[in-house]
Short mmCIF file of C-alpha atoms and ligand atoms in Angstrom, two decimals:
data_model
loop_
_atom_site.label_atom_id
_atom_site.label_comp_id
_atom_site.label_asym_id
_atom_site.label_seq_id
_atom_site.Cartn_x
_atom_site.Cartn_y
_atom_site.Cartn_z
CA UNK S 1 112.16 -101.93 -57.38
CA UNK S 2 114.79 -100.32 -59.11
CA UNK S 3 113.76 -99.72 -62.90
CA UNK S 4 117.15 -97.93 -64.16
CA UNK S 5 120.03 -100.66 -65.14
CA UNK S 6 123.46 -99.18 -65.46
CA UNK S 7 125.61 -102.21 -66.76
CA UNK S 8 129.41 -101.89 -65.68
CA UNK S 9 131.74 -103.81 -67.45
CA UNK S 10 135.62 -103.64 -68.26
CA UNK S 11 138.70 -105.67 -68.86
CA UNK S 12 140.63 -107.83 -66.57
CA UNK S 13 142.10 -106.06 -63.66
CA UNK S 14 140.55 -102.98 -65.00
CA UNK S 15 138.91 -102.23 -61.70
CA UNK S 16 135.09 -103.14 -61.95
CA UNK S 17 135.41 -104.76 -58.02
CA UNK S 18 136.87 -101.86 -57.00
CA UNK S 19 134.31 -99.52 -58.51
CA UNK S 20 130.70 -101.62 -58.22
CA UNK S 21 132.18 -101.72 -54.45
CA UNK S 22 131.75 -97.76 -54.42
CA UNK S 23 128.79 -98.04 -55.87
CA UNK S 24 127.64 -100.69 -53.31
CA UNK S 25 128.73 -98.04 -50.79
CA UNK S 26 126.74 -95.10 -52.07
CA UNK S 27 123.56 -97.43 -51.73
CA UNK S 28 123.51 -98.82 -55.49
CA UNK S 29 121.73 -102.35 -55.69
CA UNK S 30 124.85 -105.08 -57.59
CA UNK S 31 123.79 -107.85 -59.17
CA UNK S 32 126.27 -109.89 -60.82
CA UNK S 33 125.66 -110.89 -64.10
CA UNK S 34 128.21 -113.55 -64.51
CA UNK S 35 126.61 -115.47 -62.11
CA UNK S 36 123.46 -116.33 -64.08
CA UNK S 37 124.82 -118.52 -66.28
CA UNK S 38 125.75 -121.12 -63.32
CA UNK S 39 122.61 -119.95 -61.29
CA UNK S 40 120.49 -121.55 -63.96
CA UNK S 41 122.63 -124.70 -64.69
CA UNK S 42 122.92 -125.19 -60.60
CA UNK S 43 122.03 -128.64 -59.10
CA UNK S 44 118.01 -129.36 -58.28
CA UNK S 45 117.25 -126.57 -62.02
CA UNK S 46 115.16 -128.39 -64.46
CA UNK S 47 117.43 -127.29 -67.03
CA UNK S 48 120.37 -129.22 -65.38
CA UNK S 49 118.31 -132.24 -65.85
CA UNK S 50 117.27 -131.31 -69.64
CA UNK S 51 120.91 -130.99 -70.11
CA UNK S 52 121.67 -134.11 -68.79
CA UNK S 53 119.15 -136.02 -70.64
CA UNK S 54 120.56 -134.55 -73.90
CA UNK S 55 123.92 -135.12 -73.34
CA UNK S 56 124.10 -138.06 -71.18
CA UNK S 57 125.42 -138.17 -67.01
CA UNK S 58 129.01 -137.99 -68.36
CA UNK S 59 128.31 -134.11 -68.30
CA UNK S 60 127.55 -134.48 -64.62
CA UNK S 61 130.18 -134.30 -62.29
CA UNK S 62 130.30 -136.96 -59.84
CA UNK S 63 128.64 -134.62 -56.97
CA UNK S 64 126.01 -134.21 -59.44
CA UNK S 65 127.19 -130.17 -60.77
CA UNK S 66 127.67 -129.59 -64.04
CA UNK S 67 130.56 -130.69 -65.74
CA UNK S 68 131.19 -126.85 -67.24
CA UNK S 69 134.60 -127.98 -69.19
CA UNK S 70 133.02 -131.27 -70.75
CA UNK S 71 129.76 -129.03 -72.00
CA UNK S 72 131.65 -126.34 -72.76
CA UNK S 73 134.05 -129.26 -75.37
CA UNK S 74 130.97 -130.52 -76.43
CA UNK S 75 128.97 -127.19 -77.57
CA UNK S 76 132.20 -126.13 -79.11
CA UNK S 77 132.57 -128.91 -81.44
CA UNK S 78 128.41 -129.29 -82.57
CA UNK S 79 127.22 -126.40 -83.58
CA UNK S 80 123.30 -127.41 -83.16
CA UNK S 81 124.27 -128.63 -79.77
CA UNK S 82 125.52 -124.78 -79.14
CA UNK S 83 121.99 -123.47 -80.61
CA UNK S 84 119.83 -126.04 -78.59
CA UNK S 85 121.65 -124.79 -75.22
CA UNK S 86 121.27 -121.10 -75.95
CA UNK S 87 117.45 -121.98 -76.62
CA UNK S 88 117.56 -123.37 -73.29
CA UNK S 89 119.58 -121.19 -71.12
CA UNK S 90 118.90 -117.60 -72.82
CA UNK S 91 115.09 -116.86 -71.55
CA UNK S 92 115.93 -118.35 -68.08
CA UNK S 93 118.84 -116.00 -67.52
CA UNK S 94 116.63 -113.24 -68.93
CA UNK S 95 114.13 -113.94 -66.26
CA UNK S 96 116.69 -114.58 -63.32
CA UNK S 97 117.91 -111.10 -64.07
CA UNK S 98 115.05 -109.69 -64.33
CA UNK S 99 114.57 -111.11 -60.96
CA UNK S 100 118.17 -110.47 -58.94
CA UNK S 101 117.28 -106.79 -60.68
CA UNK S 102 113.76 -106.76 -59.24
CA UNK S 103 114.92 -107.56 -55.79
CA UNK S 104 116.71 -103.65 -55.61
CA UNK S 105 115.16 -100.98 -54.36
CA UNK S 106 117.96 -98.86 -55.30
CA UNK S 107 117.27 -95.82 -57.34
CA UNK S 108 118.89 -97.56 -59.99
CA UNK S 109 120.77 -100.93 -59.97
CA UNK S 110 124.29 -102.02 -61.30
CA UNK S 111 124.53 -104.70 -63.31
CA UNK S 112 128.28 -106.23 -62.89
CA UNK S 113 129.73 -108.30 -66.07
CA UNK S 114 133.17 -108.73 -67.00
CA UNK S 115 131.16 -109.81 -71.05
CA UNK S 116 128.11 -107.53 -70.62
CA UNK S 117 128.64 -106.88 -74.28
CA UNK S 118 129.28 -109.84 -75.48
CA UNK S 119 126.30 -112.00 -73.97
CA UNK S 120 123.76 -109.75 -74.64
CA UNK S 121 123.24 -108.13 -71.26
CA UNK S 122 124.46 -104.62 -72.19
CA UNK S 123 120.95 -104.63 -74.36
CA UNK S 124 118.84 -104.62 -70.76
CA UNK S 125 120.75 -101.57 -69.79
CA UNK S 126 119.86 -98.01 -69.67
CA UNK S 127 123.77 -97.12 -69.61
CA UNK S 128 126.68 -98.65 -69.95
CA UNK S 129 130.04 -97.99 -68.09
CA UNK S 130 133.38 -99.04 -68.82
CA UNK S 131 136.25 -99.15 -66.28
CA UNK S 132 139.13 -98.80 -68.33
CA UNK S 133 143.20 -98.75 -68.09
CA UNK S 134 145.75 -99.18 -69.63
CA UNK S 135 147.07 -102.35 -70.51
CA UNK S 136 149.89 -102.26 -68.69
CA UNK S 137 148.19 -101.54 -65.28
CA UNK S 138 145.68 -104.41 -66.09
CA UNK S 139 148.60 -106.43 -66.04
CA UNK S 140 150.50 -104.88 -62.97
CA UNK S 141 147.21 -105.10 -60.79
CA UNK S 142 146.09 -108.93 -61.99
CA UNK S 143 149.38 -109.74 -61.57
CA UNK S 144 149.57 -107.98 -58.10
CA UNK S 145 146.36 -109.81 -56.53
CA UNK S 146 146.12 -113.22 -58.27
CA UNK S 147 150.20 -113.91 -58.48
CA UNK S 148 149.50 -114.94 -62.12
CA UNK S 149 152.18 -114.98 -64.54
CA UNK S 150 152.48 -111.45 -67.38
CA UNK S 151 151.79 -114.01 -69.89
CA UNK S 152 148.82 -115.41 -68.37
CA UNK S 153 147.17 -112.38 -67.77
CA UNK S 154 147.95 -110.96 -71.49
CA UNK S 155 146.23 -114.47 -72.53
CA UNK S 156 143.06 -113.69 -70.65
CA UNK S 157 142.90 -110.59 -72.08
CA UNK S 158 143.67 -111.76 -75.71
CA UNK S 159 140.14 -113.66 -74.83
CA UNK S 160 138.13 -111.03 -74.12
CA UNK S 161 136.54 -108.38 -76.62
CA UNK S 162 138.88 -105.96 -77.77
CA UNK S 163 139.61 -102.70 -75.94
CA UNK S 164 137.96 -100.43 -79.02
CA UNK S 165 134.88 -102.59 -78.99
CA UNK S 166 134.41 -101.61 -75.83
CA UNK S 167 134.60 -98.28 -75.34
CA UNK S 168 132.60 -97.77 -78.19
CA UNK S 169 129.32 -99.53 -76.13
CA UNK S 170 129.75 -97.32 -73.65
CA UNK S 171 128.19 -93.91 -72.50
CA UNK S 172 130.26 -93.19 -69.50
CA UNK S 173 133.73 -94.10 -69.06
CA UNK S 174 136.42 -94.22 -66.08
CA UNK S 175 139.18 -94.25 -66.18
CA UNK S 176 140.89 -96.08 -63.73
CA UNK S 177 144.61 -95.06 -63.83
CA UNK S 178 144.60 -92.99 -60.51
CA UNK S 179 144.87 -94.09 -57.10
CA UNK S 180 141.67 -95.31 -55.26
CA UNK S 181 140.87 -91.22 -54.16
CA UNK S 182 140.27 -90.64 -57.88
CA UNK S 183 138.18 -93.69 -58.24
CA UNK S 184 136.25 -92.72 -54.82
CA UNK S 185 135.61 -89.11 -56.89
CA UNK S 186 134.80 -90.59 -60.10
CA UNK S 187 132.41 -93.06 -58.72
CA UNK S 188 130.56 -90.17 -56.75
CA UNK S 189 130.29 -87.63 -60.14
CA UNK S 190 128.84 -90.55 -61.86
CA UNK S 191 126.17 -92.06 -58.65
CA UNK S 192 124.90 -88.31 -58.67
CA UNK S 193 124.32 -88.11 -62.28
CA UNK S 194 122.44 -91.41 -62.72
CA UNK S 195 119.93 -90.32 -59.56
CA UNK S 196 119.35 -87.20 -61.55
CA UNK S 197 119.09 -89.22 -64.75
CA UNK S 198 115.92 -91.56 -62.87
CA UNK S 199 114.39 -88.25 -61.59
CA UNK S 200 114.04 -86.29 -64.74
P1 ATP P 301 138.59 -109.11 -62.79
O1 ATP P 301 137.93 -108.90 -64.11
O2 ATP P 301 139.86 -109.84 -62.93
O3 ATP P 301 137.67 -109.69 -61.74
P2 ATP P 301 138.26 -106.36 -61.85
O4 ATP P 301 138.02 -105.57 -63.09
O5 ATP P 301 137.10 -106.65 -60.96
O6 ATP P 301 139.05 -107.66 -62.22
P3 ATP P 301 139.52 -105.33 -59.47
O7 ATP P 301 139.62 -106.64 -58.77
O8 ATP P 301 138.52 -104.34 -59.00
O9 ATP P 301 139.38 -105.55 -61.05
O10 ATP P 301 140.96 -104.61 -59.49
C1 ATP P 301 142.15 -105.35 -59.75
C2 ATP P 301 143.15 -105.11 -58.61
O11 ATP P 301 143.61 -103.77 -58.67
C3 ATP P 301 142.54 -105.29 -57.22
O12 ATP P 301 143.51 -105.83 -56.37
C4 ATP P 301 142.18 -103.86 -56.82
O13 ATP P 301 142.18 -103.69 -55.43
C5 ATP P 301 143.31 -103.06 -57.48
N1 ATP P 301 142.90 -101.71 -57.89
C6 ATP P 301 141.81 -101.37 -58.62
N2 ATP P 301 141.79 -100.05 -58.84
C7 ATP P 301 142.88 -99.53 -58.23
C8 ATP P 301 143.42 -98.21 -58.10
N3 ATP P 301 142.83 -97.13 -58.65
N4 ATP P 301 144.54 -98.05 -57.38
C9 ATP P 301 145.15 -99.13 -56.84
N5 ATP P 301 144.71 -100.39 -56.93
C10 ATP P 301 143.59 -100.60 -57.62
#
């Protein structure tokens, strides 16, 4: 079981695919964070049925999923609505991560979250990394691979936590404004100095 948690986490388009794919490579267990929000709210989880009975089957989708939009509207507007779900949801995402981080046998494990800072996660971590550009190329590279508009892509990232915030959770940095060579070399420094970090 891999004990050491590096969380990896970075703006949109910033490149945290690219690099937890290196990682993947060079034998690193990836779990993906973002996930356990939905893995704990998926059909046949006694939470999706606690959720239901508090907010009624209009939060169900007709194939019986969540309805994320309507519960998302509805924990917006009431704030003890909000509290009650974080009650809920917070200790069983705790435990499936502890779990999908269990299941590694990785010298250490990378935990993959596009808001590892924001929801918490960063806290479980024995390092943090940021993949960071510059704006622009966030915007050139989203652009590039989902065909989205510059506006939309300067909206998403208007919703996420600010660049400064950030960087200043995090103890290692790339920098991810080279081709894919330099990410292939940064990716390799950084894999050598965590497996000295969880033998010392
Ligand atoms: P999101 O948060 O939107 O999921 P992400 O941070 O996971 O994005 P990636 O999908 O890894 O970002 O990268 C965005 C795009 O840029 C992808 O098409 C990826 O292949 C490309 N890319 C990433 N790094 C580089 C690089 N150094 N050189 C060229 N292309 C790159």
């Amino acid at each position: 079981m891999s004990r050491f948690v590096v969380g990896l986490t970075g703006g949109i388009g910033s490149g945290k695919t690219a690099v937890s794919d290196r990682f993947q490579a060079l034998g690193a267990h990836v779990v993906d964070g973002d996930l356990a929000s939905r893995a704990v709210l998926a059909p046949g989880q006694p939470a999706l049925d606690a959720v239901a009975e508090r907010f009624g089957p209009r939060i169900l989708k007709a194939d019986g999923s969540l309805d994320r939009a309507a519960l998302r509207q509805r924990v917006f507007a009431r704030e003890d609505d909000r509290r009650w779900l974080e009650a809920l949801t917070h200790p069983l995402i705790g435990a499936w991560l502890r779990d999908q981080l269990a299941a590694g046998t990785s010298a250490y494990c990378l935990l993959v979250n596009p808001i590892l800072i924001e929801s918490g996660q960063a806290s479980r971590c024995d390092r943090v990394l940021v993949v960071d550009a510059p704006e622009s190329v966030q915007i050139e590279r989203t652009m590039a691979r989902d065909g989205n508009s510059e506006a939309q892509v300067r909206a998403i990232m208007a919703a996420q936590v600010d660049r400064e915030r950030r960087l200043a959770a995090a103890d290692d940095v790339i920098v991810n404004d080279g081709d894919l060579a330099h990410l292939d070399a940064e990716v390799a420094r950084l894999h050598e100095r965590y497996l000295a970090m969880v033998d010392s």
